[in-house]
Amino acid sequence: MNTLTKKTYSYYFLLPAGIVYFVFFLLPTIMSFFFSMTWWTLTDWEFIGFENFITFLTEPSLNIGFKNTIIYAVVTSGLKVVIGLLLGIFLSTKLKTVGFIRSMVFFPTLLSTIAVGIAFSMMMHPSQGLINITLEALGIVGPDWLGDTKIALLSVAFVDVWKGVGIATVIFIAGILSIPQDYYEALAIDGGNAWHKFKSIILPLSRPAMNTVIILSFIGGLRSFDLIWAMTKGGPGFSTDLIASIIYKQYQAGFYGLSTAGNVILFILVAALAFPLYAYLNKKEVDL
């Protein structure tokens, strides 16, 4: 046999990983699709077709999660991109304290999401919270951050951005530092200023990093649950309920089939939005 075409390893070496992937990913996914079309408990089940999906999509208290989820994902991903890019540019300079500032920006990412949610829910208390006490000292009457239905979802989104912008910043720093210095030198020879540097070099050449941040933060926003649950549990009313928190509430209430259908819907929603977005961003990157 030709040594160039001889296989170094047998495909049987892939079998253990394939078994693990099937048992812990493919099989639960297939079972989820099946049980989403049933009424089931731990001991019994009954096939009911698409009734769970119809209920989940038509019940007002359940359907509101779709709007909140899209708003939450767009706001958090958009702010992480903008703030992360600005911090990435600032922290790519040769400041003496750049290492310390980078660690401070990244530090919230290391904290427990539940701990962050509990801490900020206390800080955002309308009368005893640190934020409103500080605003009161400045002569400003602070709002009820988590009790006002108009701003509660945005309040949680801003906490999400505070916690997650560190990863976006690190990705942008890596993208910016990978840009060859020749471009900056050529721009300096042509008399370009800081705005030209940002517009003509940093912004287009950091596009791969930006695309990564957009995809990761958008998917994370669509799947978010723990921070919402720690801070508001979906309240007041249903104003901060996301699809994931609604699914959890249905599990708590014993509607297992309905909540499983919600999981399938969330899976389809993430795939339906993330894959076209990835294809669009990748096409823009190739065109560049």
Coordinates of C-alpha atoms in Angstrom, one line a residue:
M1 CA 0.0 0.0 0.0
N2 CA 1.2 3.5 -0.8
T3 CA 2.5 5.1 2.4
L4 CA 1.1 8.4 1.3
T5 CA -2.5 7.1 1.2
K6 CA -2.1 4.8 4.2
K7 CA -4.3 5.8 7.1
T8 CA -2.4 6.8 10.2
Y9 CA -5.3 6.2 12.6
S10 CA -8.4 4.0 12.3
Y11 CA -11.8 5.7 12.3
Y12 CA -12.6 3.5 15.3
F13 CA -10.6 6.0 17.4
L14 CA -13.6 8.3 16.9
L15 CA -16.0 5.9 18.3
P16 CA -15.7 6.8 22.0
A17 CA -16.2 10.5 21.3
G18 CA -19.1 9.7 19.0
I19 CA -20.8 7.6 21.6
V20 CA -20.4 10.4 24.2
Y21 CA -21.7 13.0 21.7
F22 CA -24.7 10.8 20.8
V23 CA -25.7 10.0 24.4
F24 CA -25.2 13.4 25.9
F25 CA -26.3 15.6 23.0
L26 CA -28.0 14.0 20.0
L27 CA -30.2 11.6 22.1
P28 CA -31.5 14.3 24.5
T29 CA -32.2 16.6 21.6
I30 CA -34.2 13.9 19.8
M31 CA -36.1 13.1 23.0
S32 CA -36.8 16.7 23.6
F33 CA -38.5 17.1 20.2
F34 CA -40.5 14.0 20.9
F35 CA -41.6 14.9 24.4
S36 CA -42.4 18.4 23.3
M37 CA -45.4 16.8 21.5
T38 CA -46.6 15.0 24.6
W39 CA -48.2 15.5 28.0
W40 CA -45.8 13.8 30.3
T41 CA -44.8 13.3 33.9
L42 CA -42.0 11.3 35.4
T43 CA -44.2 8.1 35.2
D44 CA -46.5 8.6 32.2
W45 CA -46.9 10.3 28.9
E46 CA -49.6 10.9 26.3
F47 CA -49.0 12.1 22.7
I48 CA -50.9 15.4 22.0
G49 CA -49.2 16.6 18.8
F50 CA -48.5 20.3 18.4
E51 CA -50.9 21.4 21.2
N52 CA -48.0 22.5 23.4
F53 CA -46.5 24.6 20.7
I54 CA -49.8 26.3 20.0
T55 CA -50.3 27.0 23.6
F56 CA -46.8 28.4 24.0
L57 CA -47.1 30.7 21.0
T58 CA -50.7 31.9 21.6
E59 CA -50.8 32.4 25.4
P60 CA -50.2 36.1 26.1
S61 CA -48.3 35.5 29.3
L62 CA -46.0 33.1 27.4
N63 CA -45.8 35.0 24.2
I64 CA -44.5 38.2 25.8
G65 CA -41.2 36.4 26.4
F66 CA -40.4 36.6 22.6
K67 CA -40.5 40.4 22.5
N68 CA -38.5 40.7 25.7
T69 CA -35.9 38.2 24.5
I70 CA -35.3 40.0 21.2
I71 CA -35.0 43.4 23.0
Y72 CA -32.7 42.0 25.6
A73 CA -30.4 40.3 23.0
V74 CA -30.2 43.3 20.8
V75 CA -29.5 45.8 23.6
T76 CA -26.9 43.6 25.4
S77 CA -25.1 42.6 22.2
G78 CA -25.1 46.1 20.8
L79 CA -23.7 47.7 23.9
K80 CA -21.1 45.1 24.3
V81 CA -19.9 45.7 20.8
V82 CA -19.8 49.5 21.2
I83 CA -18.3 49.6 24.7
G84 CA -16.0 46.7 24.0
L85 CA -14.6 48.3 20.9
L86 CA -14.0 51.6 22.6
L87 CA -12.3 49.9 25.6
G88 CA -10.3 47.7 23.3
I89 CA -8.9 50.7 21.4
F90 CA -8.1 52.5 24.7
L91 CA -6.5 49.4 26.2
S92 CA -4.4 48.7 23.1
T93 CA -2.3 51.8 23.8
K94 CA 1.0 51.9 25.7
L95 CA -0.3 53.3 29.0
K96 CA 1.8 52.4 32.1
T97 CA -1.3 51.1 33.9
V98 CA -2.8 49.3 30.9
G99 CA -2.3 45.9 32.5
F100 CA -4.1 46.9 35.7
I101 CA -7.0 48.5 33.8
R102 CA -7.4 45.4 31.6
S103 CA -7.7 43.2 34.7
M104 CA -10.3 45.5 36.2
V105 CA -12.4 45.5 33.0
F106 CA -12.2 41.7 32.8
F107 CA -12.7 41.1 36.5
P108 CA -16.6 41.1 36.4
T109 CA -16.5 38.3 33.9
L110 CA -15.0 36.0 36.6
L111 CA -17.8 36.7 39.1
S112 CA -20.7 34.3 39.6
T113 CA -23.7 35.5 37.6
I114 CA -26.0 34.8 40.6
A115 CA -23.8 36.7 42.9
V116 CA -23.8 39.7 40.6
G117 CA -27.6 39.5 40.2
I118 CA -28.1 39.5 44.0
A119 CA -25.6 42.3 44.5
F120 CA -27.1 44.6 41.9
S121 CA -30.7 43.8 43.0
M122 CA -29.7 45.2 46.4
M123 CA -27.9 48.2 44.9
M124 CA -30.9 49.0 42.7
H125 CA -33.4 49.0 45.7
P126 CA -35.5 52.1 45.2
S127 CA -35.0 53.5 48.8
Q128 CA -32.1 51.7 50.3
G129 CA -30.0 50.8 47.3
L130 CA -26.5 52.4 46.9
I131 CA -27.3 53.7 43.4
N132 CA -30.4 55.8 44.4
I133 CA -28.7 56.9 47.7
T134 CA -25.8 58.3 45.6
L135 CA -28.2 59.9 43.2
E136 CA -30.1 61.5 46.1
A137 CA -26.9 62.9 47.4
L138 CA -26.5 64.6 44.1
G139 CA -30.0 66.0 44.2
I140 CA -31.5 63.5 41.7
V141 CA -34.5 61.3 42.5
G142 CA -33.6 57.8 41.3
P143 CA -36.2 55.5 39.7
D144 CA -37.4 52.1 40.9
W145 CA -34.9 50.3 38.7
L146 CA -36.4 46.8 39.0
G147 CA -39.9 47.7 40.0
D148 CA -40.8 49.9 37.1
T149 CA -42.1 47.9 34.2
K150 CA -40.8 50.4 31.7
I151 CA -37.1 50.2 32.7
A152 CA -36.8 46.9 34.5
L153 CA -35.7 44.9 31.5
L154 CA -33.1 47.6 30.5
S155 CA -31.8 47.7 34.0
V156 CA -31.0 44.0 34.0
A157 CA -29.6 44.4 30.5
F158 CA -27.1 47.0 31.7
V159 CA -26.0 44.7 34.5
D160 CA -25.5 42.0 31.9
V161 CA -23.3 44.4 29.8
W162 CA -21.3 45.4 32.9
K163 CA -20.5 41.7 33.6
G164 CA -19.9 40.6 30.0
V165 CA -18.2 43.5 28.3
G166 CA -14.8 42.2 29.6
I167 CA -14.8 39.3 27.2
A168 CA -15.8 41.5 24.3
T169 CA -12.9 43.9 25.3
V170 CA -10.4 41.1 25.3
I171 CA -11.5 39.9 21.9
F172 CA -11.2 43.4 20.5
I173 CA -7.8 43.9 22.0
A174 CA -6.6 40.7 20.4
G175 CA -8.0 41.8 17.0
I176 CA -6.6 45.3 17.2
L177 CA -3.1 44.2 18.3
S178 CA -3.0 41.7 15.4
I179 CA -3.2 44.6 12.9
P180 CA 0.3 45.1 11.3
Q181 CA 2.1 48.3 12.3
D182 CA 2.8 49.1 8.6
Y183 CA -0.7 50.4 8.2
Y184 CA -0.3 52.9 11.0
E185 CA 3.0 54.0 9.6
A186 CA 1.6 54.5 6.1
L187 CA -1.3 56.5 7.6
A188 CA 1.1 58.7 9.5
I189 CA 3.1 59.4 6.4
D190 CA -0.1 60.5 4.6
G191 CA -1.0 62.8 7.5
G192 CA -3.9 60.9 8.9
N193 CA -5.2 61.7 12.3
A194 CA -6.8 59.6 15.1
W195 CA -10.2 59.6 13.3
H196 CA -8.7 58.3 10.1
K197 CA -6.8 55.7 12.1
F198 CA -10.1 54.5 13.6
K199 CA -12.2 54.7 10.4
S200 CA -9.7 53.4 7.9
I201 CA -7.6 50.9 9.9
I202 CA -9.0 49.8 13.2
L203 CA -12.7 49.5 12.3
P204 CA -12.4 47.5 9.0
L205 CA -9.4 45.4 10.1
S206 CA -11.0 44.4 13.4
R207 CA -14.1 43.1 11.6
P208 CA -13.4 39.4 12.5
A209 CA -13.2 40.3 16.2
M210 CA -16.4 42.4 15.9
N211 CA -18.2 39.5 14.2
T212 CA -17.2 37.2 17.0
V213 CA -18.4 39.5 19.7
I214 CA -21.7 40.1 17.9
I215 CA -22.4 36.4 17.5
L216 CA -21.4 35.3 21.0
S217 CA -23.2 38.2 22.8
F218 CA -26.3 37.9 20.6
I219 CA -26.7 34.1 21.3
G220 CA -25.9 34.7 24.9
G221 CA -28.7 37.3 25.1
L222 CA -31.2 35.0 23.5
R223 CA -30.4 32.2 26.0
S224 CA -30.0 34.4 29.1
F225 CA -31.7 33.1 32.2
D226 CA -29.6 33.2 35.4
L227 CA -29.2 37.0 35.7
I228 CA -32.9 37.6 35.0
W229 CA -33.9 35.0 37.6
A230 CA -31.5 36.3 40.3
M231 CA -32.6 39.9 39.9
T232 CA -36.3 39.9 39.0
K233 CA -37.6 36.4 38.5
G234 CA -39.4 37.8 35.4
G235 CA -41.2 40.5 37.3
P236 CA -42.7 42.9 37.9
G237 CA -45.6 41.0 36.2
F238 CA -44.1 39.6 33.0
S239 CA -42.1 42.7 32.1
T240 CA -38.6 41.0 32.3
D241 CA -39.7 37.5 31.4
L242 CA -37.5 35.9 28.7
I243 CA -38.2 32.7 26.9
A244 CA -35.8 30.8 29.2
S245 CA -37.4 32.2 32.4
I246 CA -40.9 31.3 31.1
I247 CA -39.7 27.8 30.4
Y248 CA -38.4 27.5 33.9
K249 CA -41.7 28.7 35.4
Q250 CA -43.6 26.1 33.4
Y251 CA -41.2 23.4 34.8
Q252 CA -41.9 24.7 38.3
A253 CA -45.6 24.5 37.7
G254 CA -45.5 20.9 36.5
F255 CA -46.2 21.6 32.8
Y256 CA -43.3 19.5 31.6
G257 CA -44.5 19.0 28.0
L258 CA -45.2 22.7 27.6
S259 CA -41.8 23.7 29.0
T260 CA -40.1 21.1 26.7
A261 CA -41.9 22.7 23.8
G262 CA -40.6 26.0 24.9
N263 CA -37.1 24.6 24.9
V264 CA -37.5 23.4 21.3
I265 CA -38.9 26.8 20.3
L266 CA -35.9 28.5 21.9
F267 CA -33.6 26.2 20.1
I268 CA -35.3 26.9 16.8
L269 CA -35.3 30.7 17.5
V270 CA -31.6 30.8 18.3
A271 CA -30.7 28.7 15.2
A272 CA -33.1 30.8 12.9
L273 CA -31.5 34.1 14.0
A274 CA -27.9 33.1 14.7
F275 CA -27.1 31.2 11.5
P276 CA -28.3 33.8 9.0
L277 CA -26.6 36.5 11.1
Y278 CA -23.3 34.5 11.0
A279 CA -23.6 34.0 7.3
Y280 CA -24.3 37.7 6.7
L281 CA -21.4 38.8 8.9
N282 CA -19.1 36.2 7.3
K283 CA -20.0 37.4 3.8
K284 CA -19.3 41.0 4.8
E285 CA -15.9 39.9 6.2
V286 CA -15.1 38.1 2.9
D287 CA -16.2 41.0 0.8
L288 CA -13.8 43.2 2.9

